[in-house]
Structure formats: structure tokens, C-alpha cells
Coordinates of C-alpha atoms in Angstrom, one line a residue:
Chain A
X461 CA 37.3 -7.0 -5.0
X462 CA 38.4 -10.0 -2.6
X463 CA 42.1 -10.2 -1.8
X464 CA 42.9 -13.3 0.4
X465 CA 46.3 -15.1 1.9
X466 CA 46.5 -18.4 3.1
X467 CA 42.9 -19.0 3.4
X468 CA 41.6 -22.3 4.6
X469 CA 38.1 -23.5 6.5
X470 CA 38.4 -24.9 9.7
X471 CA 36.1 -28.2 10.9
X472 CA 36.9 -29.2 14.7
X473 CA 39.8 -26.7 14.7
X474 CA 41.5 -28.6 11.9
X475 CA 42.1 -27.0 8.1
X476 CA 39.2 -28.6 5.5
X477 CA 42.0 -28.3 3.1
X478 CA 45.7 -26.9 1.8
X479 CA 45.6 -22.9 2.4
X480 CA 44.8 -21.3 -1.0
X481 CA 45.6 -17.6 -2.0
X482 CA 42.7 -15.6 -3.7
X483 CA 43.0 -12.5 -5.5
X484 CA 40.2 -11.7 -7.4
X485 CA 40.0 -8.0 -9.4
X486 CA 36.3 -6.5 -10.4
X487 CA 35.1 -8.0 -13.6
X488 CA 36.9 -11.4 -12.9
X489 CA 35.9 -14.6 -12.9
X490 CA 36.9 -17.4 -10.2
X491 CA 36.2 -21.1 -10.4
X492 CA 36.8 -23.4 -7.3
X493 CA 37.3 -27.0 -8.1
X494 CA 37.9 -30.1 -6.1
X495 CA 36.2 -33.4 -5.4
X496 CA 33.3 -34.0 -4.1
X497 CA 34.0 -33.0 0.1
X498 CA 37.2 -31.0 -0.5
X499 CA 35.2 -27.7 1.5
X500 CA 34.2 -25.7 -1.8
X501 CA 30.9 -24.9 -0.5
X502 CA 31.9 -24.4 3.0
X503 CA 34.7 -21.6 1.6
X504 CA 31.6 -19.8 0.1
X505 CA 29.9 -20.3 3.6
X506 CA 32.7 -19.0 5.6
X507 CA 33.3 -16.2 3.4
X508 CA 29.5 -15.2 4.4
X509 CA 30.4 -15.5 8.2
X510 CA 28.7 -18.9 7.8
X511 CA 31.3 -21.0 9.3
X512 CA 34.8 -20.9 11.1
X513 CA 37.4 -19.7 8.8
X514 CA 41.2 -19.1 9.1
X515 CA 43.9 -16.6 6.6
X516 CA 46.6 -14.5 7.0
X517 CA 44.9 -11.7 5.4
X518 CA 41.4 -11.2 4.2
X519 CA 40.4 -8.3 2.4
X520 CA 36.9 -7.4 0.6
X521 CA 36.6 -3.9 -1.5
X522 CA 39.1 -2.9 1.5
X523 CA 37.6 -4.1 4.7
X524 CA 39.0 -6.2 6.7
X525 CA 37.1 -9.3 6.5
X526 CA 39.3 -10.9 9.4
X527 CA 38.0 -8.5 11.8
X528 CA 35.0 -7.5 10.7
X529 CA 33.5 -10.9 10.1
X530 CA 29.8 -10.2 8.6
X531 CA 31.6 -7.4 6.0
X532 CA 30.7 -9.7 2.8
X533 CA 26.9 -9.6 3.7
X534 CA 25.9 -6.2 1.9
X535 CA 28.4 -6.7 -1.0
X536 CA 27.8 -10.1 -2.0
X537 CA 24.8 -12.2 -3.2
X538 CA 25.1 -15.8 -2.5
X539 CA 23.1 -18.7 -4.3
X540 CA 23.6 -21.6 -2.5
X541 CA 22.1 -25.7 -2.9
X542 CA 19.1 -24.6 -1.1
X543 CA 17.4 -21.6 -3.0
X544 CA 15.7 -20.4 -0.6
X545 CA 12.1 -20.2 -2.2
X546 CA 9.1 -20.7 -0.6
X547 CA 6.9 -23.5 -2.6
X548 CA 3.9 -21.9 -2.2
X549 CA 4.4 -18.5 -3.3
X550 CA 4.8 -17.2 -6.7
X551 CA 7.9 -16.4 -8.9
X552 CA 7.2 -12.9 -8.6
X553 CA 6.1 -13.1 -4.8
X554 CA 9.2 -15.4 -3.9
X555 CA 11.5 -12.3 -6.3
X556 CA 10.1 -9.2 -4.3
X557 CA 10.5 -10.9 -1.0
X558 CA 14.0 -11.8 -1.6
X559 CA 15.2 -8.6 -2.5
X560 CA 13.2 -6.8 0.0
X561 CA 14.6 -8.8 2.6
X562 CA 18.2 -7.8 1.6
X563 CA 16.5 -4.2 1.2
X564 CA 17.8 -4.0 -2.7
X565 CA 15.2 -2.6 -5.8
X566 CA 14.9 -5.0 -8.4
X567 CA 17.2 -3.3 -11.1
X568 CA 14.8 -4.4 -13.6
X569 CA 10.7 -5.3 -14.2
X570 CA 10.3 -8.7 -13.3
X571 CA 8.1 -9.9 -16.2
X572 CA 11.2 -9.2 -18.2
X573 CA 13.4 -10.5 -16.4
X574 CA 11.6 -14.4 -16.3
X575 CA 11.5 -13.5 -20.3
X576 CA 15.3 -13.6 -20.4
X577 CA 15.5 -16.5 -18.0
X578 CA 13.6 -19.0 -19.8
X579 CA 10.1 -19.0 -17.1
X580 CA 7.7 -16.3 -19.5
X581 CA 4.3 -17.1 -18.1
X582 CA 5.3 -18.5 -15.0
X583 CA 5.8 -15.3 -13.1
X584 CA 2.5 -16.3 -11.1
X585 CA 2.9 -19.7 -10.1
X586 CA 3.5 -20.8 -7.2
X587 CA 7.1 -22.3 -7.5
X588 CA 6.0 -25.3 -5.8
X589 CA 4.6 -26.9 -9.2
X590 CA 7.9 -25.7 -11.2
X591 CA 10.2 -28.5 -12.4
X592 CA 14.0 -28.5 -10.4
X593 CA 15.2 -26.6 -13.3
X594 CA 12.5 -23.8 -13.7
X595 CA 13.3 -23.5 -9.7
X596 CA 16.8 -23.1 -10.3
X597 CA 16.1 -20.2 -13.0
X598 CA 13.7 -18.6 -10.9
X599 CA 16.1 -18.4 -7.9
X600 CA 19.0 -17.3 -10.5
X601 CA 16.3 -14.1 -11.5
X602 CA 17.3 -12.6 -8.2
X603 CA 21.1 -12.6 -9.5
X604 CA 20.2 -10.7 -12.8
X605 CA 17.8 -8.4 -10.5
X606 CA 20.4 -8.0 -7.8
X607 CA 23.3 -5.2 -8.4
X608 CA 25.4 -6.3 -5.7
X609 CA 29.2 -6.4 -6.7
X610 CA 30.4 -10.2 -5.7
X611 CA 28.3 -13.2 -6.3
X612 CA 29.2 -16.1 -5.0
X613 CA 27.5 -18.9 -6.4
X614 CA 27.3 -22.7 -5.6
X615 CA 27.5 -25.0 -8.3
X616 CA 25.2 -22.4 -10.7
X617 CA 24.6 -24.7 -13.4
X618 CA 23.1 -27.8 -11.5
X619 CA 19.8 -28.9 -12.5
X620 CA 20.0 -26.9 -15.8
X621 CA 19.4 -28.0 -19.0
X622 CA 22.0 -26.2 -21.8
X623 CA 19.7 -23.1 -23.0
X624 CA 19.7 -22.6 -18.9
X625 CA 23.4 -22.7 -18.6
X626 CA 23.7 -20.6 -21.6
X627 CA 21.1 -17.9 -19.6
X628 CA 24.1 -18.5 -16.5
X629 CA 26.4 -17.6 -19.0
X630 CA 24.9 -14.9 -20.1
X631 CA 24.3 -13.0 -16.8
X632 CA 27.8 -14.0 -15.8
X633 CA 28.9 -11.6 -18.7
X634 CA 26.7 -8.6 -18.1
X635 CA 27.8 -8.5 -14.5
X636 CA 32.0 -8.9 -15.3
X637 CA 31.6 -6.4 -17.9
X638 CA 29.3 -3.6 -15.4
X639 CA 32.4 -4.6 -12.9
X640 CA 31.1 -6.7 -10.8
X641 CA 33.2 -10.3 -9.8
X642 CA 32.0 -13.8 -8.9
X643 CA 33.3 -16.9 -7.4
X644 CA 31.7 -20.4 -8.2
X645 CA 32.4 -23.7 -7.6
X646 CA 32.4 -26.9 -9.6
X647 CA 33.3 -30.0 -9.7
X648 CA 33.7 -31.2 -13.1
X649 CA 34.6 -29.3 -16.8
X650 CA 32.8 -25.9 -16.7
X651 CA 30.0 -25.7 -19.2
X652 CA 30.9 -21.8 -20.0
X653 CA 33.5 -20.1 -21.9
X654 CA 34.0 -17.5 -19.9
X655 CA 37.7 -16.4 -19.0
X656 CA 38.1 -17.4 -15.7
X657 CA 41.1 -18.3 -12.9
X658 CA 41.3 -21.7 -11.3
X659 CA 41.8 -22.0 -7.8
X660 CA 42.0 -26.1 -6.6
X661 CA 40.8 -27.0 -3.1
X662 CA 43.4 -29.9 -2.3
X663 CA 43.9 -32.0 0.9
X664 CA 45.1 -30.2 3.5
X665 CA 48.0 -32.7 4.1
Chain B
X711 CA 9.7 4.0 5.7
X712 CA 12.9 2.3 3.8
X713 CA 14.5 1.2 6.4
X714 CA 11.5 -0.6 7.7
X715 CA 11.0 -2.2 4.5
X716 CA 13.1 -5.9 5.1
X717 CA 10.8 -6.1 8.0
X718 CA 7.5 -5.6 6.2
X719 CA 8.3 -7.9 3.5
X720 CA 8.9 -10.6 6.2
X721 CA 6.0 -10.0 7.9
X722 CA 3.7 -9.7 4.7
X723 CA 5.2 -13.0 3.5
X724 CA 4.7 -14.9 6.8
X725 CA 1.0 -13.3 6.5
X726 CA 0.8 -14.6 3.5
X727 CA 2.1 -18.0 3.8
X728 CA -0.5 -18.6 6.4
X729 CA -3.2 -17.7 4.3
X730 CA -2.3 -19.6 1.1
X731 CA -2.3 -22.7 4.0
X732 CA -5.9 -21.4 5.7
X733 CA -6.7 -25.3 6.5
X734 CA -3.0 -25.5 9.1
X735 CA -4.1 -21.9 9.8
X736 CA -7.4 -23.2 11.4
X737 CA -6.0 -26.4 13.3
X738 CA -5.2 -24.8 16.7
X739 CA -8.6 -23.4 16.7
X740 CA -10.2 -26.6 16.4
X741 CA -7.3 -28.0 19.2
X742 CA -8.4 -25.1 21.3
X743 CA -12.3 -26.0 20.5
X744 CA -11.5 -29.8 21.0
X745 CA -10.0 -29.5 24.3
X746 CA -12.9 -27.1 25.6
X747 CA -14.8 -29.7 24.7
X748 CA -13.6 -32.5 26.5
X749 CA -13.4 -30.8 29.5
X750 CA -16.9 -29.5 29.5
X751 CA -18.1 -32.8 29.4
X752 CA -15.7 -33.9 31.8
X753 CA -16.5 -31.7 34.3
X754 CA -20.1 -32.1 34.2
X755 CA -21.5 -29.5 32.1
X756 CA -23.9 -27.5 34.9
X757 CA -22.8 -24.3 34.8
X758 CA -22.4 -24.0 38.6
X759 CA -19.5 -26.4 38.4
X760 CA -17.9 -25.2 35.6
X761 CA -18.1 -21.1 36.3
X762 CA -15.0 -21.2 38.5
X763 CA -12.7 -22.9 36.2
X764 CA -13.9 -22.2 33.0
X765 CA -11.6 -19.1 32.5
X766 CA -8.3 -21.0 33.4
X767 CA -9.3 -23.6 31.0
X768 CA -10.1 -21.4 28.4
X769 CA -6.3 -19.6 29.3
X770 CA -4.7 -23.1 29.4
X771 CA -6.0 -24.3 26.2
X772 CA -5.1 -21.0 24.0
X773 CA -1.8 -21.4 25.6
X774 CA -1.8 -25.1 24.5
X775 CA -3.3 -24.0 21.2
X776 CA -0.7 -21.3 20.1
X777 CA 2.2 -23.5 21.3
X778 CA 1.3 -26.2 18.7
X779 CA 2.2 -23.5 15.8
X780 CA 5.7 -22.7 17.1
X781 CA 7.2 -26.1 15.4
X782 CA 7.0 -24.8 12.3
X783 CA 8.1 -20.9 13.1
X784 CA 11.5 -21.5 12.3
X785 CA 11.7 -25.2 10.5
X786 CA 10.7 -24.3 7.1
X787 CA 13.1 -21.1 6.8
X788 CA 15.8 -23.6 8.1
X789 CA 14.9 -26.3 5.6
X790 CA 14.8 -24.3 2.3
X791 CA 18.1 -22.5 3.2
X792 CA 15.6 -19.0 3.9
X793 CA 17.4 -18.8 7.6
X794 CA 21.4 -19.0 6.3
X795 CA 20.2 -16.5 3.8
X796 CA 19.1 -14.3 6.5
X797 CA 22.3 -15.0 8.7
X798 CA 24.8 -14.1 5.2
X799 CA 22.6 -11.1 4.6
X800 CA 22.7 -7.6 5.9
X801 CA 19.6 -7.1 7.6
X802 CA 19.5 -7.2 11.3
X803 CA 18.2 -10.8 12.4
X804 CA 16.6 -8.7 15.8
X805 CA 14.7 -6.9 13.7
X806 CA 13.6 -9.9 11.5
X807 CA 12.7 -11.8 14.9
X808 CA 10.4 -8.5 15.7
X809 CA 8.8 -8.7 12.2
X810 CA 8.0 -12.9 12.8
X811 CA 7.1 -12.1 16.5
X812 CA 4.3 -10.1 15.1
X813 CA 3.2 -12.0 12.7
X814 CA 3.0 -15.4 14.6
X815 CA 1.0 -12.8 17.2
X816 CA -1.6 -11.6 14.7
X817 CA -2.3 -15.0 13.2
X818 CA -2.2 -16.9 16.7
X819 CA -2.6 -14.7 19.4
X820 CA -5.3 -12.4 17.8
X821 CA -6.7 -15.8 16.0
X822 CA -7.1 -17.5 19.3
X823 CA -8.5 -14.1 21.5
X824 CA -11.1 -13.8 18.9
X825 CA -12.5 -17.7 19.1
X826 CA -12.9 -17.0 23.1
X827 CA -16.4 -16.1 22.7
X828 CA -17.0 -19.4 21.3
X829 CA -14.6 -21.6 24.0
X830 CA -16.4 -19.0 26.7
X831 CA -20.0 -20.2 25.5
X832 CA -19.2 -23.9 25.3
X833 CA -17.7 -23.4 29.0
X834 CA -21.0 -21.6 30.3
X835 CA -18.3 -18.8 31.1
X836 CA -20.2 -15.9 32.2
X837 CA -20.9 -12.9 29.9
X838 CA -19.7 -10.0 31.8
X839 CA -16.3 -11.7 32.2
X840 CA -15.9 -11.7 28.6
X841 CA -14.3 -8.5 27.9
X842 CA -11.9 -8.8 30.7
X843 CA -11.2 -12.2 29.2
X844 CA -10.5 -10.8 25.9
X845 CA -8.2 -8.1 27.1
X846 CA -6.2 -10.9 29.1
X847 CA -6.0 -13.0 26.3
X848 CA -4.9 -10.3 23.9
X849 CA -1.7 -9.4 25.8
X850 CA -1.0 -12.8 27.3
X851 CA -1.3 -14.0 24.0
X852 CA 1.5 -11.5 23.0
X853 CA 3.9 -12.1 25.7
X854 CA 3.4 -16.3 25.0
X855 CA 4.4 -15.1 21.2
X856 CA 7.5 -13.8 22.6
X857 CA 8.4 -16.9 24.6
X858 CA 7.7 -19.0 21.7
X859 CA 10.3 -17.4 19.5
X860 CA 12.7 -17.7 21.9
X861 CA 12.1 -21.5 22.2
X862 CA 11.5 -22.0 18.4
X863 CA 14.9 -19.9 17.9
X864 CA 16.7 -22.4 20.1
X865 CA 15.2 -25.6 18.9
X866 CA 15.0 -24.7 15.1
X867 CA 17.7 -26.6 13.8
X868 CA 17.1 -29.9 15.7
X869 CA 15.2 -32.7 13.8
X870 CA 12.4 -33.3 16.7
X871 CA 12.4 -30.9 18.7
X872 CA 8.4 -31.0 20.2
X873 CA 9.0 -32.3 23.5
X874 CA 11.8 -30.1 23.9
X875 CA 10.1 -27.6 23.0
X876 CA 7.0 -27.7 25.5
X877 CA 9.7 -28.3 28.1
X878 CA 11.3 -24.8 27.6
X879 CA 8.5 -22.7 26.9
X880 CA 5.8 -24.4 29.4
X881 CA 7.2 -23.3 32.7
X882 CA 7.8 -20.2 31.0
X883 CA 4.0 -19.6 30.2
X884 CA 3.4 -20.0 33.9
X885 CA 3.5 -16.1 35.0
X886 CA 1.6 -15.4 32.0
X887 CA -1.1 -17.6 33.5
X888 CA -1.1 -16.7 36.8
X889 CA -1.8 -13.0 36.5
X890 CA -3.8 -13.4 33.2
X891 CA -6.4 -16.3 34.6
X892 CA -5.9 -14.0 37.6
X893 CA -7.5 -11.0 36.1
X894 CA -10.6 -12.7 35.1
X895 CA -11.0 -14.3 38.5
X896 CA -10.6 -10.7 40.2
X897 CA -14.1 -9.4 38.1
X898 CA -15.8 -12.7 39.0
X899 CA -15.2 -12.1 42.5
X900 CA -15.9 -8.4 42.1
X901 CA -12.9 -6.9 42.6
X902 CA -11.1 -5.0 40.1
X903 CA -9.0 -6.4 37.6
X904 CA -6.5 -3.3 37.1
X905 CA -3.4 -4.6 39.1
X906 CA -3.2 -8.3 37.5
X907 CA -4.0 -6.6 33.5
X908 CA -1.2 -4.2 34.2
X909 CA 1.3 -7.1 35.7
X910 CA 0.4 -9.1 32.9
X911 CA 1.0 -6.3 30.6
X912 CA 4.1 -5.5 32.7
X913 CA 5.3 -9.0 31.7
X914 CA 4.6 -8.6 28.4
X915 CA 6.5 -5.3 27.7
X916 CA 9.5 -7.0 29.4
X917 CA 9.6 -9.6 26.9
X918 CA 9.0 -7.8 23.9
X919 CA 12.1 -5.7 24.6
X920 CA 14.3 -9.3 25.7
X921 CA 12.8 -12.3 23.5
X922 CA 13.3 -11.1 19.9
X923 CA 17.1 -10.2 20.5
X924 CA 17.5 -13.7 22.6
X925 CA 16.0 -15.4 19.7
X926 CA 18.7 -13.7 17.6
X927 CA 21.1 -14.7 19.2
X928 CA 19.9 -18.3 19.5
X929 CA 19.9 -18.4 15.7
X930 CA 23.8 -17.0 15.9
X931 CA 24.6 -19.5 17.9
X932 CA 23.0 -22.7 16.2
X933 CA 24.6 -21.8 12.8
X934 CA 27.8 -23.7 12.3
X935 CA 30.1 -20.2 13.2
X936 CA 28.7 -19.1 16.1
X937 CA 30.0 -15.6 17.9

């Protein structure tokens, strides 16, 4: 899925930290670690085409990612700090709009889908009045709608309570076993117990 | 139309994101209304003095009016993370600048043409120079749209960016004005109005096909990896 050599962010032309290799197979799981500033949110970034990045080799589902530098944006689905919902629409509203906008079909009715996150019954309010962990679920329904191969998700379990990490959890496992991979970071002991590979953002001298 | 479809869910959320906030929705209008106002009674109020300028007021003050909503065309979508999402996504950003164009038209532009009748009344503007008004107005209000995307584009990820903002796009509105206050004065004087409506318009198509792509690129180029 995403094959990568010596890859490292760059800030002001300098490497954010020590080159790391990635190779990450469908149905795997990757964890980036590191402290607080080491650039694992700016690696998910870059790997969007959201900031400067630098590897020998780069290589999504057989592109090129070096030279083709948006080729991530129709394969993967990225959840980052900010979730991108609009306070006063709807669940629902805020759902539809977000996978128009990326022009995918919500792979499954959207009632059902707050059912299995943990928000039945809030599909119509505006997500405005929902507490930071109903927000987080209702921005992670557009993962278990979404059928796009890589996600790449920014520290997925903030804000939740444990039944919500459990419902992470529990989408993380449908998608590896359809095939699909995903890349997250964290900075502390992974609430999950998921198989996954490591990968440890160090100083870059 | 599929492929249209990233487009239409823009502009139906924009659409309805005004209208779940009717109350900001309504505040140029009572700007425009406001500033009609002051200058009726500043000017005198007899409608023999105010006939000759009351059209370029009333242009002037939509102009005014319209700018004051292109603040927040781009600062929410870059505050809740909506504009990165667009940027890592696979949908073309000129198209998505189209779909907001025309939104910020048909809530501002149209919004603003239709409360003439009201600024021409409270400017003893005469009645027969009311459609010709409302044509102007209609495709001015169009082309301003356009050069207020481009300025909101470039401006959208800087924390006060006001000023700046009426510094780029007012100098730019001047052509617009010229040629659309123009038209109007053209049937008061009882000529025809056909050359300065099709300049205007002119102007207009010119930067429909050149503002949404520069306010594309503007977005490209703010983001922390520009081309």
C-alpha cells in the first residue's frame, strides 16, 4: 500500500526528524510514536501534499508519490485535530457533505451507522451542541462510511471515552480485514490491541 | 451530473449555512440601508439635489455592503480544518472556488440587487432608472463576487486581515463602478445604456473565467507546501 525510504519532513529546508523507512502491506496496521513536536502530524500532512517533504523513494499502491505529489488524495482518508465539521449543521448534514465533497457514496445508511458509533438519536443535531467526544465520533462516522484504502488518522482516540475507543477499534478491524491499511499516530501506550508495526519519529541529529 | 456533484454539495452547504445564520445574513442589508441613510440626510433630502448622485451611492454602498461578508468566505473553512481537507482531497479546488463564487453571489449579490428598490426609494432615485439599475447591479454584483474571492483567497489564513482586505479588492471594484454607475447615468441623461451594460458585463465574464482559478491558487500557495 505505501512503500517509503528514508522519509523525513522538512521545516526551513532542515529534516523535522531522523529519516524513517515505511513499508506498509494492505490490511496492516502502523503506529507513529514520538514526543510531543517530533513531526508525527506533520508526516501525515506531508504525505497528503500538505507540507514539504523529502525520501529516497515514495511509493503509494504503485505511484510515485515523489513525483506525483497530490497521488495520496483519492486513496486516502485523513482525520486530522481539526475535524472539519461545521457547528451548525447536523450529524447527518455535516456526513453527506463530507463525502460528497470527496465525491464517495456513503457505504452504508447513516442512521446505522451513528447506531454503531455510540450518537443514536443525534443524527439531527446540529454538532455544535455535541460534547468533544460525541464530535470526535461523529467525525470518525465518515471513516466507517468511507471505503477508501489508507486512513491516516491523527491521534484517533483523543477525546474518547473507552466504549469510543473500543468503536475505533472496532472499525480499525473491519477495514484491515476488507484490505484496507492505516497509519496513526500516538504519543503514549495504544489503547487497542490490534497487531500493529512501530515506527519512532526520533531527532533528526 | 456525478461529476458535478462535489460542487453542489459545497454550494448547498454554503446556502445552507447562511440560512441557519439568517440574522449575519441580513447585516449588510441593514449596512447598505444605514449608509443610504446617512447620506440622504446629508445631502439634503430634496430630490433635485440628490437625483444625480443617488445611483452612485446606491453602487458604492452595495459595493461596501457585499465587501463586509468576504471576511468570513474563507475564515471559518480555514479554522475548523474544512480548507486542508479540501487541499488533501481530490476534488479540484477551481472548481470548489466556482461552487463558493456562486454561492457568495446568490446570497450577496442577488440579496443586495433585490434591496435596491428600497435604497432607490430612500434616495428619491427616479423610477424609470430602476430597471437599468437592477440589471447593473446584478452583474456588477457578480464580477465584485469574483474579486472578492480572490482577495478572501489571499488573505484567508492571516489573523486580521480587514484592512488588508479592502486595500486589495477596493481599487479593484473601481472599473466595476465606473461603467456600472455609468450605465444608469447614460438612461438619466437619455442616452442608451447598451455600451456601458455590455462593458460591465464584458468585465464580468473576464473575471469569472480568471478569479476562481487565482483564488485557487492563492489557497495553494498559503498552505504550508506551496507549488
Amino acid at each position: 500500500m505505501l512503500q517509503a525510504e528514508s522519509l523525513t519532513c522538512l521545516r526551513d529546508e532542515e529534516a523535522l526528524f531522523a529519516p524513517i523507512d515505511i513499508d506498509l502491506p494492505p490490511g496492516h496496521l502502523l503506529v507513529l510514536e514520538g514526543r510531543n513536536g517530533a513531526g508525527k502530524t506533520t508526516l501525515l500532512r506531508a504525505l497528503l501534499g500538505l507540507h514539504p517533504l523529502t525520501a529516497k523513494s515514495l511509493h503509494f499502491r504503485g505511484t510515485d508519490v515523489l513525483r506525483e505529489r497530490h497521488a495520496l488524495c483519492s486513496g486516502a482518508l485523513w482525520l486530522g485535530h481539526l475535524l472539519a465539521l461545521k457547528g451548525d449543521l447536523t450529524v447527518r448534514e455535516n456526513l453527506r457533505y463530507n463525502l460528497a465533497i470527496g465525491d464517495e457514496d456513503a457505504a452504508e445508511d447513516v442512521d446505522e451507522l451513528c447506531a454503531n458509533l455510540g450518537i443514536a438519536g443525534y443524527e439531527d443535531t446540529p454538532t455544535r451542541s455535541l460534547s468533544a467526544g460525541q464530535r470526535k465520533r461523529a467525525a470518525l462516522a465518515r471513516l466507517a462510511a468511507s471505503r477508501r484504502p489508507l486512513w491516516l488518522l491523527d491521534e484517533p482516540f483523543a477525546n474518547l471515552d473507552g466504549p469510543g475507543m473500543a468503536v475505533v477499534e472496532r472499525l480499525l478491524a473491519t477495514h484491515l480485514a476488507r484490505g484496507g491499511s492505516a497509519m496513526l499516530t500516538s504519543h503514549g501506550v495504544l489503547p487497542i490491541t490490534l497487531p500493529a508495526t512501530t515506527v519512532r519519529l526520533e531527532h533528526a541529529r | 451530473m456525478t461529476a458535478l456533484r462535489p460542487y453542489q454539495a459545497l454550494l448547498a452547504r454554503d446556502l445552507r449555512l447562511a440560512f441557519r445564520r439568517r440574522a449575519d445574513l441580513l447585516l449588510p442589508l441593514g449596512f447598505a440601508v444605514l449608509v443610504v441613510l446617512l447620506f440622504g440626510i446629508a445631502l439634503g433630502g430634496t430630490p433635485e439635489r440628490l437625483a444625480p448622485v443617488s445611483a452612485p451611492v446606491i453602487w458604492v454602498t452595495v459595493l461596501l455592503a457585499g465587501f463586509l461578508s468576504l471576511d468570513g468566505l474563507f475564515r471559518p473553512d480555514v479554522d475548523d480544518g474544512t480548507l486542508d481537507q479540501w487541499l488533501a482531497g481530490p476534488t479540484s479546488i477551481v472548481g470548489l472556488m466556482y461552487a463558493k463564487a456562486l454561492a457568495h453571489w446568490l446570497l450577496y449579490g442577488v440579496g443586495l440587487t433585490l434591496s435596491t428598490p428600497l435604497l432607490a426609494m430612500l434616495l428619491n432615485l427616479p423610477v424609470d432608472l430602476l430597471p437599468v439599475m437592477l440589471a447593473a447591479l446584478a452583474i456588477g454584483t457578480l464580477g465584485a463576487t469574483q474579486i472578492g474571492i480572490i482577495a478572501a483567497a489571499l488573505t484567508a489564513r492571516l489573523r486580521r486581515s480587514g484592512i488588508l482586505l479592502a486595500l486589495i479588492v477596493m481599487p479593484l471594484y473601481l472599473p466595476l463602478l465606473i461603467f456600472g454607475s455609468g450605465a444608469v447615468d447614460a438612461v438619466r441623461l437619455g442616452e442608451s445604456p447598451k455600451g456601458a451594460l455590455l462593458l460591465l458585463a464584458a468585465q464580468t465574464v473576464l473575471l469569472l473565467t480568471l478569479a476562481p482559478p487565482a483564488a485557487a491558487a492563492a489557497l495553494r500557495i498559503g498552505s504550508d507546501n506551496p507549488p
